[in-house]
Amino acid sequence: TRGTGGNVGIFRSHTWRATARMPEIVDLMPAAAWRELRTTPDDWAVADSALLESMFASASLIRAFEEKVLELAGQGLVHGPAHSAIGQEGAAVGSAALMRSSDRFNGSHRAHHQFLAKALRHVAPAGLAPDGAFAPAVRDVAGKTLSEILGLADGYCKGRGGSMHLRWAEAGNLGTNAIVGGGVPWAAGSAWAHRHAGTDDVAITYFGDGATNIGSVLETMNLAAAWKLPLCFFIENNRYAVATSVEEVTAEPRLSARGTGFAIPSWKVDGMDPLAVWLATRDAMEIMRNGGGPTIIEADVYRYFHQNGALPGSAFGYRSKAEEAEWRRRDPIDRLAREINERQLVRAEALEAIRQRA
């Protein structure tokens, strides 16, 4: 080798003996459980019949409502985007079925279904039985919500909030938010207020896969865990942030994995299975109401239409018609109807009549 001053020198080599001792590897376990919950036929067999019928009625009303919103948007009567959640009703009714009026929730730009599920729970706390699905209080909720989306004075916010800013404080609706991930820190404040007041009420913040990697969302997870806040981070993973698939933006597409980094108990469920959502929410509620801190529920769902409007995503080329058809075969309302029919709780004709009446 060349040494200093341009001289060429040879360095004496040394042979180092490799030790036989290798490093000890210990697999570390997360401090909180991360589970996937799947229902079995036995779960459906023992499920409360009134619960199943209530979720069916609620989901049918929400579906019909969303279809009407898209129809009116096509007529130019909705000012601004119309972000429908058609296909995602199972996650909303399954989680809202366990909420009290004093529990708080907020959502994102796509939250008609969550707002309605929580509002229906408020006006019908015992559940929405099929024969009471069209009571005056239920009709009032639908009328005021639609008025708000159309910018009319009869709406909950006098028409000033519109589709993406729905709020009804008496029913526990903190307000939905058009900023991606914007409602999550706000919900933590509500959860802190519950804890500070000494109640066992909880808060749920709904957001999508696109918001899961937003800094404020992850920061709120950390703070909620450190402060043991009764807050459920409810991820509606519909697989696409507008047209960007979840696999394009994260190496771990199972988004409930975020909980392991903050010691937050987490569940992954099929959001097209309302009973699975209900069971996961029941377990999460038990933890939060007993002072165990925050939880995460990731519900795999699918929006049948594009980011907004009445065209499917396949019309824009970012997903296939075959993919859309596969998810439609897992429709949450059809799943509820099938399970109710198989248990002979309500005649198929009666269920179809509820859909048509909705």
Short mmCIF file of C-alpha atoms in Angstrom, two decimals, residues 16-289:
data_model
loop_
_atom_site.label_atom_id
_atom_site.label_comp_id
_atom_site.label_asym_id
_atom_site.label_seq_id
_atom_site.Cartn_x
_atom_site.Cartn_y
_atom_site.Cartn_z
CA TRP A 16 -8.08 -12.16 14.28
CA ARG A 17 -9.66 -15.25 15.69
CA ALA A 18 -13.44 -15.29 15.40
CA THR A 19 -15.07 -16.17 18.68
CA ALA A 20 -17.50 -19.07 18.75
CA ARG A 21 -19.98 -17.14 20.93
CA MET A 22 -22.89 -15.62 18.93
CA PRO A 23 -25.23 -12.84 20.13
CA GLU A 24 -28.29 -13.95 22.04
CA ILE A 25 -31.55 -13.11 20.26
CA VAL A 26 -34.74 -12.65 22.27
CA ASP A 27 -38.05 -12.18 20.49
CA LEU A 28 -39.90 -9.24 22.03
CA MET A 29 -43.65 -9.31 22.51
CA PRO A 30 -45.79 -6.17 22.21
CA ALA A 31 -47.09 -4.77 25.47
CA ALA A 32 -50.70 -4.86 24.22
CA ALA A 33 -52.61 -7.51 22.31
CA TRP A 34 -53.17 -7.28 18.56
CA ARG A 35 -55.88 -9.64 17.38
CA GLU A 36 -57.98 -10.47 14.35
CA LEU A 37 -61.60 -11.26 15.24
CA ARG A 38 -63.68 -13.46 12.95
CA THR A 39 -67.24 -14.57 13.64
CA THR A 40 -68.27 -18.21 13.57
CA PRO A 41 -71.72 -19.76 12.97
CA ASP A 42 -71.98 -20.14 16.74
CA ASP A 43 -71.55 -16.37 17.20
CA TRP A 44 -74.48 -15.72 14.89
CA ALA A 45 -76.53 -18.46 16.54
CA VAL A 46 -76.28 -16.86 19.99
CA ALA A 47 -76.49 -13.24 18.86
CA ASP A 48 -79.44 -11.30 20.22
CA SER A 49 -82.21 -11.31 17.64
CA ALA A 50 -83.23 -7.75 18.48
CA LEU A 51 -79.65 -6.60 17.84
CA LEU A 52 -79.54 -8.22 14.41
CA GLU A 53 -82.91 -6.82 13.42
CA SER A 54 -81.94 -3.35 14.66
CA MET A 55 -78.68 -3.35 12.71
CA PHE A 56 -80.53 -4.48 9.59
CA ALA A 57 -83.12 -1.72 9.90
CA SER A 58 -80.47 0.94 10.63
CA ALA A 59 -78.23 -0.16 7.76
CA SER A 60 -81.17 -0.26 5.35
CA LEU A 61 -82.18 3.28 6.29
CA ILE A 62 -78.61 4.53 5.92
CA ARG A 63 -78.23 2.84 2.52
CA ALA A 64 -81.45 4.39 1.22
CA PHE A 65 -80.41 7.77 2.60
CA GLU A 66 -77.03 7.65 0.86
CA GLU A 67 -78.62 6.58 -2.42
CA LYS A 68 -80.94 9.59 -2.21
CA VAL A 69 -77.98 11.91 -1.55
CA LEU A 70 -76.27 10.68 -4.72
CA GLU A 71 -79.50 11.12 -6.67
CA LEU A 72 -79.85 14.71 -5.47
CA ALA A 73 -76.17 15.40 -6.10
CA GLY A 74 -76.70 14.31 -9.70
CA GLN A 75 -79.42 16.95 -9.93
CA GLY A 76 -77.02 19.64 -8.71
CA LEU A 77 -78.75 20.05 -5.35
CA VAL A 78 -75.75 19.16 -3.15
CA HIS A 79 -73.29 22.03 -3.01
CA GLY A 80 -69.80 20.57 -2.83
CA PRO A 81 -68.75 16.91 -2.84
CA ALA A 82 -71.08 14.08 -1.90
CA HIS A 83 -68.90 11.46 -0.20
CA SER A 84 -71.17 8.45 0.11
CA ALA A 85 -70.38 5.46 2.32
CA ILE A 86 -72.53 2.95 0.44
CA GLY A 87 -71.05 -0.45 1.27
CA GLN A 88 -69.56 0.67 4.58
CA GLU A 89 -72.74 0.63 6.69
CA GLY A 90 -71.72 -2.50 8.62
CA ALA A 91 -68.88 -0.73 10.40
CA ALA A 92 -71.12 2.16 11.42
CA VAL A 93 -74.11 0.23 12.76
CA GLY A 94 -71.93 -2.44 14.40
CA SER A 95 -69.97 0.10 16.43
CA ALA A 96 -72.76 2.58 17.16
CA ALA A 97 -75.00 -0.15 18.59
CA LEU A 98 -72.96 -0.08 21.81
CA MET A 99 -72.73 3.68 22.25
CA ARG A 100 -74.65 5.81 24.72
CA SER A 101 -75.88 9.31 23.97
CA SER A 102 -73.24 10.59 26.40
CA ASP A 103 -70.46 8.83 24.47
CA ARG A 104 -68.92 11.14 21.89
CA PHE A 105 -67.82 10.52 18.33
CA ASN A 106 -66.49 12.40 15.37
CA GLY A 107 -65.63 11.47 11.81
CA SER A 108 -64.05 12.60 8.60
CA HIS A 109 -65.36 13.85 5.26
CA ARG A 110 -67.10 10.49 4.64
CA ALA A 111 -69.34 10.25 7.69
CA HIS A 112 -73.03 10.34 6.76
CA HIS A 113 -73.35 6.69 7.81
CA GLN A 114 -71.62 7.22 11.16
CA PHE A 115 -73.60 10.36 11.92
CA LEU A 116 -76.88 8.61 11.17
CA ALA A 117 -75.97 5.43 13.08
CA LYS A 118 -75.14 7.44 16.21
CA ALA A 119 -78.19 9.71 15.82
CA LEU A 120 -80.50 6.70 15.40
CA ARG A 121 -78.96 5.16 18.49
CA HIS A 122 -79.75 8.39 20.36
CA VAL A 123 -83.44 8.54 19.38
CA ALA A 124 -83.88 4.75 19.74
CA PRO A 125 -81.52 3.68 22.55
CA ALA A 126 -83.18 0.28 22.88
CA GLY A 127 -82.50 -0.47 19.23
CA LEU A 128 -84.31 0.13 15.98
CA ALA A 129 -86.82 -2.69 15.72
CA PRO A 130 -88.19 -3.22 12.20
CA ASP A 131 -91.68 -2.14 13.21
CA GLY A 132 -90.29 1.10 14.70
CA ALA A 133 -87.85 1.93 11.95
CA PHE A 134 -90.07 4.67 10.58
CA ALA A 135 -91.14 6.39 13.80
CA PRO A 136 -91.44 10.21 13.79
CA ALA A 137 -88.14 10.64 15.66
CA VAL A 138 -86.34 8.54 13.04
CA ARG A 139 -87.93 10.49 10.20
CA ASP A 140 -86.88 13.71 11.91
CA VAL A 141 -83.24 12.57 12.03
CA ALA A 142 -83.28 11.72 8.33
CA GLY A 143 -85.00 14.97 7.41
CA LYS A 144 -82.66 17.21 9.38
CA THR A 145 -79.55 15.39 8.19
CA LEU A 146 -80.61 15.63 4.55
CA SER A 147 -81.48 19.29 5.01
CA GLU A 148 -78.01 19.97 6.38
CA ILE A 149 -76.35 18.21 3.43
CA LEU A 150 -78.48 20.29 1.02
CA GLY A 151 -77.58 23.53 2.82
CA LEU A 152 -81.10 24.17 4.12
CA ALA A 153 -82.01 26.02 7.31
CA ASP A 154 -83.82 23.00 8.78
CA GLY A 155 -80.50 21.18 9.12
CA TYR A 156 -78.67 20.52 12.40
CA CYS A 157 -76.24 23.38 11.69
CA LYS A 158 -78.80 25.54 9.90
CA GLY A 159 -77.40 24.39 6.58
CA ARG A 160 -74.01 26.03 7.15
CA GLY A 161 -72.09 22.80 7.76
CA GLY A 162 -73.13 20.81 4.73
CA SER A 163 -72.14 17.26 3.90
CA MET A 164 -68.72 17.24 5.58
CA HIS A 165 -69.51 19.19 8.76
CA LEU A 166 -72.33 17.40 10.58
CA ARG A 167 -72.82 18.10 14.28
CA TRP A 168 -75.52 17.30 16.84
CA ALA A 169 -74.17 17.76 20.35
CA GLU A 170 -77.18 16.30 22.17
CA ALA A 171 -76.70 12.97 20.38
CA GLY A 172 -72.95 12.92 21.07
CA ASN A 173 -71.92 13.97 17.58
CA LEU A 174 -68.95 16.28 18.10
CA GLY A 175 -68.80 17.19 14.44
CA THR A 176 -67.34 15.68 11.31
CA ASN A 177 -64.26 17.17 9.67
CA ALA A 178 -63.17 17.72 6.08
CA ILE A 179 -59.45 17.71 6.94
CA VAL A 180 -57.88 14.26 6.61
CA GLY A 181 -57.17 13.12 10.18
CA GLY A 182 -58.29 16.50 11.50
CA GLY A 183 -60.87 15.15 13.94
CA VAL A 184 -58.56 12.74 15.75
CA PRO A 185 -56.78 15.17 18.14
CA TRP A 186 -60.13 16.82 18.82
CA ALA A 187 -61.64 13.50 19.89
CA ALA A 188 -58.75 13.01 22.31
CA GLY A 189 -59.79 16.23 24.01
CA SER A 190 -63.30 14.86 24.41
CA ALA A 191 -61.93 11.60 25.83
CA TRP A 192 -59.77 13.57 28.27
CA ALA A 193 -62.87 15.51 29.37
CA HIS A 194 -64.66 12.22 30.12
CA ARG A 195 -61.74 11.00 32.22
CA HIS A 196 -61.36 14.34 33.99
CA ALA A 197 -65.09 14.32 34.85
CA GLY A 198 -64.77 10.87 36.37
CA THR A 199 -67.34 9.22 34.09
CA ASP A 200 -66.99 5.95 32.22
CA ASP A 201 -68.11 7.51 28.95
CA VAL A 202 -65.90 7.03 25.90
CA ALA A 203 -65.10 8.71 22.60
CA ILE A 204 -64.75 7.14 19.15
CA THR A 205 -62.94 8.86 16.31
CA TYR A 206 -63.57 7.42 12.86
CA PHE A 207 -61.03 7.92 10.07
CA GLY A 208 -59.83 6.14 6.96
CA ASP A 209 -56.73 4.40 5.73
CA GLY A 210 -55.51 7.65 4.16
CA ALA A 211 -55.44 9.35 7.56
CA THR A 212 -53.66 6.55 9.40
CA ASN A 213 -50.19 7.80 8.46
CA ILE A 214 -50.93 11.46 9.19
CA GLY A 215 -48.59 12.75 11.90
CA SER A 216 -51.31 14.17 14.14
CA VAL A 217 -53.09 10.79 14.18
CA LEU A 218 -49.99 8.92 15.35
CA GLU A 219 -49.15 11.67 17.85
CA THR A 220 -52.67 11.41 19.26
CA MET A 221 -52.29 7.64 19.61
CA ASN A 222 -49.13 8.19 21.63
CA LEU A 223 -50.69 10.83 23.89
CA ALA A 224 -53.92 8.86 24.40
CA ALA A 225 -51.91 5.81 25.45
CA ALA A 226 -49.65 7.81 27.79
CA TRP A 227 -52.66 9.46 29.44
CA LYS A 228 -54.92 6.36 29.39
CA LEU A 229 -57.70 8.18 27.56
CA PRO A 230 -60.96 6.32 26.81
CA LEU A 231 -60.64 6.83 23.06
CA CYS A 232 -61.23 4.31 20.29
CA PHE A 233 -59.32 4.92 17.07
CA PHE A 234 -61.71 3.39 14.54
CA ILE A 235 -60.01 2.87 11.18
CA GLU A 236 -62.36 2.32 8.26
CA ASN A 237 -59.90 0.74 5.86
CA ASN A 238 -61.66 0.98 2.51
CA ARG A 239 -58.33 0.36 0.73
CA TYR A 240 -58.19 3.58 -1.28
CA ALA A 241 -57.30 7.16 -0.39
CA VAL A 242 -59.14 8.65 -3.37
CA ALA A 243 -57.35 6.43 -5.95
CA THR A 244 -54.20 5.46 -4.04
CA SER A 245 -54.22 1.92 -2.68
CA VAL A 246 -53.07 1.30 0.87
CA GLU A 247 -50.25 -0.98 -0.32
CA GLU A 248 -48.73 1.93 -2.27
CA VAL A 249 -48.15 4.07 0.80
CA THR A 250 -47.29 1.73 3.66
CA ALA A 251 -45.21 -1.41 4.04
CA GLU A 252 -47.68 -2.70 6.67
CA PRO A 253 -51.17 -2.54 5.16
CA ARG A 254 -52.72 -4.10 8.27
CA LEU A 255 -53.24 -0.69 9.77
CA SER A 256 -54.21 -1.91 13.24
CA ALA A 257 -50.53 -2.83 13.61
CA ARG A 258 -49.98 0.81 14.59
CA GLY A 259 -51.28 -0.04 18.04
CA THR A 260 -48.30 -2.26 18.90
CA GLY A 261 -46.00 0.77 18.80
CA PHE A 262 -48.01 2.56 21.47
CA ALA A 263 -49.15 -0.37 23.64
CA ILE A 264 -52.76 0.07 22.50
CA PRO A 265 -54.96 -3.08 22.37
CA SER A 266 -56.04 -3.50 18.75
CA TRP A 267 -58.51 -5.52 16.70
CA LYS A 268 -58.71 -6.23 12.97
CA VAL A 269 -62.17 -7.23 11.76
CA ASP A 270 -64.18 -7.74 8.60
CA GLY A 271 -66.18 -4.53 8.38
CA MET A 272 -68.62 -6.18 5.98
CA ASP A 273 -69.64 -8.38 8.93
CA PRO A 274 -71.62 -6.12 11.32
CA LEU A 275 -71.59 -8.72 14.09
CA ALA A 276 -67.79 -8.95 14.00
CA VAL A 277 -67.64 -5.16 14.38
CA TRP A 278 -70.09 -5.32 17.27
CA LEU A 279 -68.05 -8.00 19.06
CA ALA A 280 -64.78 -6.10 18.66
CA THR A 281 -66.43 -2.88 19.82
CA ARG A 282 -67.86 -4.67 22.85
CA ASP A 283 -64.39 -5.81 23.88
CA ALA A 284 -62.91 -2.37 23.25
CA MET A 285 -65.69 -0.69 25.24
CA GLU A 286 -65.01 -2.93 28.23
CA ILE A 287 -61.37 -1.86 28.28
CA MET A 288 -62.10 1.85 27.88
CA ARG A 289 -64.99 2.05 30.35
#
